[in-house]
Short mmCIF file of C-alpha atoms in Angstrom, two decimals:
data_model
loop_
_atom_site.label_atom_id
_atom_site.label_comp_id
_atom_site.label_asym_id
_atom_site.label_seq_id
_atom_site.Cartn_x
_atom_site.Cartn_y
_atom_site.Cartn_z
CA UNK A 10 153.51 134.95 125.20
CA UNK A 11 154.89 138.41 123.43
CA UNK A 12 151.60 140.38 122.66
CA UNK A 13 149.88 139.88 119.38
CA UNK A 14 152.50 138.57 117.07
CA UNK A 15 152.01 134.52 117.83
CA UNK A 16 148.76 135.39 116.37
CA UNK A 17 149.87 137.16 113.59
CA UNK A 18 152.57 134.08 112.50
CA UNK A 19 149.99 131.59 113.65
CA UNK A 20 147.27 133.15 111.22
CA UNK A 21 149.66 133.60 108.39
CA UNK A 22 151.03 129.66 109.12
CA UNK A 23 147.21 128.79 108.67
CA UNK A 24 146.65 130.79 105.43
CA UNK A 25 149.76 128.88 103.89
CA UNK A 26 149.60 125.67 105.48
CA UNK A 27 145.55 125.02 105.22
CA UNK A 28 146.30 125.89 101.25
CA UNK A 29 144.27 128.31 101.16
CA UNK A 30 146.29 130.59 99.04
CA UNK A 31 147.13 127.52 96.55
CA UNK A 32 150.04 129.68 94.94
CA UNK A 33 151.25 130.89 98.17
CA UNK A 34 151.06 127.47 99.44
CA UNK A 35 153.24 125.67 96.85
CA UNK A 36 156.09 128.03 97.98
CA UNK A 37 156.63 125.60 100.91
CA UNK A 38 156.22 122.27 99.01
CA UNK A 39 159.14 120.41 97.90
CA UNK A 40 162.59 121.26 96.80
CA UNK A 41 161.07 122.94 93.52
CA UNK A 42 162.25 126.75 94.62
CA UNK A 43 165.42 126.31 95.58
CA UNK A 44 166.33 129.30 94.10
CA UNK A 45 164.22 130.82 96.23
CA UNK A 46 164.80 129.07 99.47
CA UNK A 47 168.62 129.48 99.66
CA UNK A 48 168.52 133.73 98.80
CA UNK A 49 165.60 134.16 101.10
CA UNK A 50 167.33 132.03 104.11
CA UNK A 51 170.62 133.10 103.69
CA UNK A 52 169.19 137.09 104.07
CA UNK A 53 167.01 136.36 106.92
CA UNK A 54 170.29 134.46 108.44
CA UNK A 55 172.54 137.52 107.80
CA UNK A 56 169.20 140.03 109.37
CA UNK A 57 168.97 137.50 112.36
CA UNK A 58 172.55 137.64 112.94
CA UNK A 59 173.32 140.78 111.94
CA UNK A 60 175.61 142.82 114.82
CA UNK A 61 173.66 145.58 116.24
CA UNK A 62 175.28 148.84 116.54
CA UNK A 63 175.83 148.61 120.45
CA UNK A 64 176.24 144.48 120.57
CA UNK A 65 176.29 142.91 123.74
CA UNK A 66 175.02 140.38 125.81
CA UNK A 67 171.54 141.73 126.10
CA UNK A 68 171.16 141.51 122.21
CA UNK A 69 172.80 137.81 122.27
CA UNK A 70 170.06 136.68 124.49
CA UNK A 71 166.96 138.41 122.60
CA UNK A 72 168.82 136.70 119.52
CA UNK A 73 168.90 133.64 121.19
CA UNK A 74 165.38 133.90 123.02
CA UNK A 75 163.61 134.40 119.51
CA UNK A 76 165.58 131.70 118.00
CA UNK A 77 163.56 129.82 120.40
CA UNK A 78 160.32 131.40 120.18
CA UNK A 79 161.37 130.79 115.83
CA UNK A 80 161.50 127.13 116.98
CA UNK A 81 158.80 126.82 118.94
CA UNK A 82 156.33 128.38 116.18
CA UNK A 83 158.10 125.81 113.45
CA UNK A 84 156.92 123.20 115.21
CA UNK A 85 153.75 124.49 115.46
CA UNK A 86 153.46 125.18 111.99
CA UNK A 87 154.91 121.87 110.94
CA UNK A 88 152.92 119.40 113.14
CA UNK A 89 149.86 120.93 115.05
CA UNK A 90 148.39 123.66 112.18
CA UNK A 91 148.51 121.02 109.29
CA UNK A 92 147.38 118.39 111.39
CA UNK A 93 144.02 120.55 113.01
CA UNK A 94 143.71 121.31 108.57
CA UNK A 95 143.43 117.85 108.43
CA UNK A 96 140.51 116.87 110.74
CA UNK A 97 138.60 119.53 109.82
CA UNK A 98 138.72 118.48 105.98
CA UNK A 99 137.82 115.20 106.94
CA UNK A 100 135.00 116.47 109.37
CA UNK A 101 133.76 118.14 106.13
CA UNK A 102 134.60 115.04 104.22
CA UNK A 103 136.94 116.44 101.71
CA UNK A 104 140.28 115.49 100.63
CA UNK A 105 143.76 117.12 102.05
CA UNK A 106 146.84 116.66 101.78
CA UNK A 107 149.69 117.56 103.76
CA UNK A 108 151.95 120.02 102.78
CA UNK A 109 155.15 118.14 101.44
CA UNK A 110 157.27 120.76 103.92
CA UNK A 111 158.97 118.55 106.18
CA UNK A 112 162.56 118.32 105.70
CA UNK A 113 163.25 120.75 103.13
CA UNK A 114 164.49 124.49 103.28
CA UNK A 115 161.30 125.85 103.75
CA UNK A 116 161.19 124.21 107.23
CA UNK A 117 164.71 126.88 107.39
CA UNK A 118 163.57 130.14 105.64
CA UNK A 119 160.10 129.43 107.76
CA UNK A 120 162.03 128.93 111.37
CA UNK A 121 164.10 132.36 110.12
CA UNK A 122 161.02 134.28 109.47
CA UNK A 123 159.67 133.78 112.69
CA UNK A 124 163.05 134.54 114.33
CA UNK A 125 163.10 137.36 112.76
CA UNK A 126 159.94 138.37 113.78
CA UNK A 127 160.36 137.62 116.98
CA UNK A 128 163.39 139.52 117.25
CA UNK A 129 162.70 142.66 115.69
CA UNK A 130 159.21 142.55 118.00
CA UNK A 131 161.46 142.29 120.99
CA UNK A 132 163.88 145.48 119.87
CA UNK A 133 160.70 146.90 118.94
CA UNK A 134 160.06 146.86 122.38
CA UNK A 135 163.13 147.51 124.00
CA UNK A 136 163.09 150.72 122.09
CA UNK A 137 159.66 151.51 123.48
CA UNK A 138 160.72 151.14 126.70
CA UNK A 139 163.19 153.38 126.33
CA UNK A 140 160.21 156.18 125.94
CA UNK B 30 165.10 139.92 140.54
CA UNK B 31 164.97 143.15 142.20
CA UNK B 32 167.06 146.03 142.16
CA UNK B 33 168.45 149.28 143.33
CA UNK B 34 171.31 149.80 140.45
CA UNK B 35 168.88 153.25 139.49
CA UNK B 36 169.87 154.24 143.03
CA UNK B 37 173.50 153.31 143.47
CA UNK B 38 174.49 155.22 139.95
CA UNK B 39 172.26 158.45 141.57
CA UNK B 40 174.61 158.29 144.50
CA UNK B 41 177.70 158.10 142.18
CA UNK B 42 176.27 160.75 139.85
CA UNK B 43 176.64 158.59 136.95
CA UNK B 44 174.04 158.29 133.69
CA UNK B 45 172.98 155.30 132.58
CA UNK B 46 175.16 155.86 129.18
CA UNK B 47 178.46 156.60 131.72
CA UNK B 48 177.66 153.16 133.66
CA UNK B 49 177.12 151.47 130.39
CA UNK B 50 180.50 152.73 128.99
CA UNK B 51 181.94 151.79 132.55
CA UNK B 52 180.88 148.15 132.38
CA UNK B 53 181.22 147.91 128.55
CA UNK B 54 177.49 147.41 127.64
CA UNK B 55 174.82 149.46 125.73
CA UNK B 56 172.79 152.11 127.12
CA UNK B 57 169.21 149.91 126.51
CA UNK B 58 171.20 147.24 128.38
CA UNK B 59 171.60 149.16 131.54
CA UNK B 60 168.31 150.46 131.07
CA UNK B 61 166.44 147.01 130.88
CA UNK B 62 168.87 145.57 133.76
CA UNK B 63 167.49 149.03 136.02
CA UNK B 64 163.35 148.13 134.83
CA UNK B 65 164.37 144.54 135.78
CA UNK B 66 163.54 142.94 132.17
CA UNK B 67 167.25 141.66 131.62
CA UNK B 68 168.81 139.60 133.80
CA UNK B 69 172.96 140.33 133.96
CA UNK B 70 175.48 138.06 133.38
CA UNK B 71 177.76 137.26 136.10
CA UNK B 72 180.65 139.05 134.32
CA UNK B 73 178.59 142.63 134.14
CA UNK B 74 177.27 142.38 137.55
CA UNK B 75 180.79 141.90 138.77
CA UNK B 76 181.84 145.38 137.12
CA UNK B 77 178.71 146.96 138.18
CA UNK B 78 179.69 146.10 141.71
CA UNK B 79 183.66 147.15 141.19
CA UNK B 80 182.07 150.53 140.02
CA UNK B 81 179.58 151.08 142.28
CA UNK B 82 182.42 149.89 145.31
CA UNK B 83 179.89 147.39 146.63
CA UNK B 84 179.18 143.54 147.00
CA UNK B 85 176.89 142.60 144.47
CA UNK B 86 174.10 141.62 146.97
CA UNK B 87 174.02 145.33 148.03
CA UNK B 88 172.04 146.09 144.57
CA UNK B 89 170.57 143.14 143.32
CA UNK B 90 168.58 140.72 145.33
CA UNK B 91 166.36 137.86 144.82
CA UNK B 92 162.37 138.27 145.04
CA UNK B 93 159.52 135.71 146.24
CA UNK B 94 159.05 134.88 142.01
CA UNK B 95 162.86 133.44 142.61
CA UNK B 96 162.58 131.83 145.62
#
């Protein structure tokens, strides 16, 4: 794994998926913020993909390499996170529901984020190593 | 992946920002490729061997994770 930042994401996924933050939590729930959705994906798309000032192969396959690490986290988030939320309400014997995320554009602007995270955690190292 | 590119561009008195421009990658390129956390495409290990005058296998060799 890449240091701390799974944990980071993974906590934040848990804060917003569990509901915990019920404001913060409706930001992922249906097709209500669209306006929202499309602005934030389409800038996280353009920071993703932005061309780095020296771009070349080694930057492609970081790019591509957190693209994967974005995908691998989505899935957590989607499936795994909501669905350990769910056993433990009904270990405590209270209602939950999932989030309604799946197939919207939050499932997008949340697989960016993490790419994007990923990505600027790898440069952050590949500038470190440069020290 | 091991290898001795650090070595070859000492004995050709190049920098790691003259091989870069050489083989038409960045500088942080060549230096992860030299600290062995990038692994180069065929196409750049072909020009690092036309620069450096030698057969690929010279510099860059497999290691027991590999095998």
């Amino acid at each position: 794994m890449i240091g701390g930042i799974p944990l980071v994401l993974l906590a934040f996924t848990v804060v917003v998926m569990t509901g915990a933050m019920d404001r913060f939590s409706a930001f992922w729930s249906g097709w209500g913020l669209f306006f929202l959705h499309v602005p934030l994906s389409i800038g996280l798309f353009f920071l993703l993909f932005a061309r780095e000032k020296e771009e070349d192969e080694l930057f492609l396959a970081l790019r591509f390499k957190a693209m994967m690490h974005g995908i691998r986290f989505t899935f957590v988030a989607m499936l795994f996170l909501p669905m350990m939320a769910w056993v433990s309400a009904i270990w405590r014997g209270m209602p939950y529901h999932f989030p309604e995320v799946g197939g919207n554009l939050a499932v997008v602007t949340l697989l960016l984020l993490y790419s994007n995270a990923t990505y600027g955690y790898f440069k952050y190292q590949l500038a470190k190593d440069e020290e | 992946m091991k290898n001795s590119i650090k070595v070859e561009r000492a004995k050709k008195d190049l920098t790691q920002e003259d091989l870069a421009q050489l083989i038409g990658v960045s500088r942080q390129t060549v230096n992860s490729i030299e600290k062995g956390k990038y692994v180069p495409s065929t196409v750049v290990s072909l020009k690092m061997s036309k620069v450096f005058g030698a057969p690929v296998n010279d510099f860059m060799e497999l290691d027991e994770n590999d095998v």
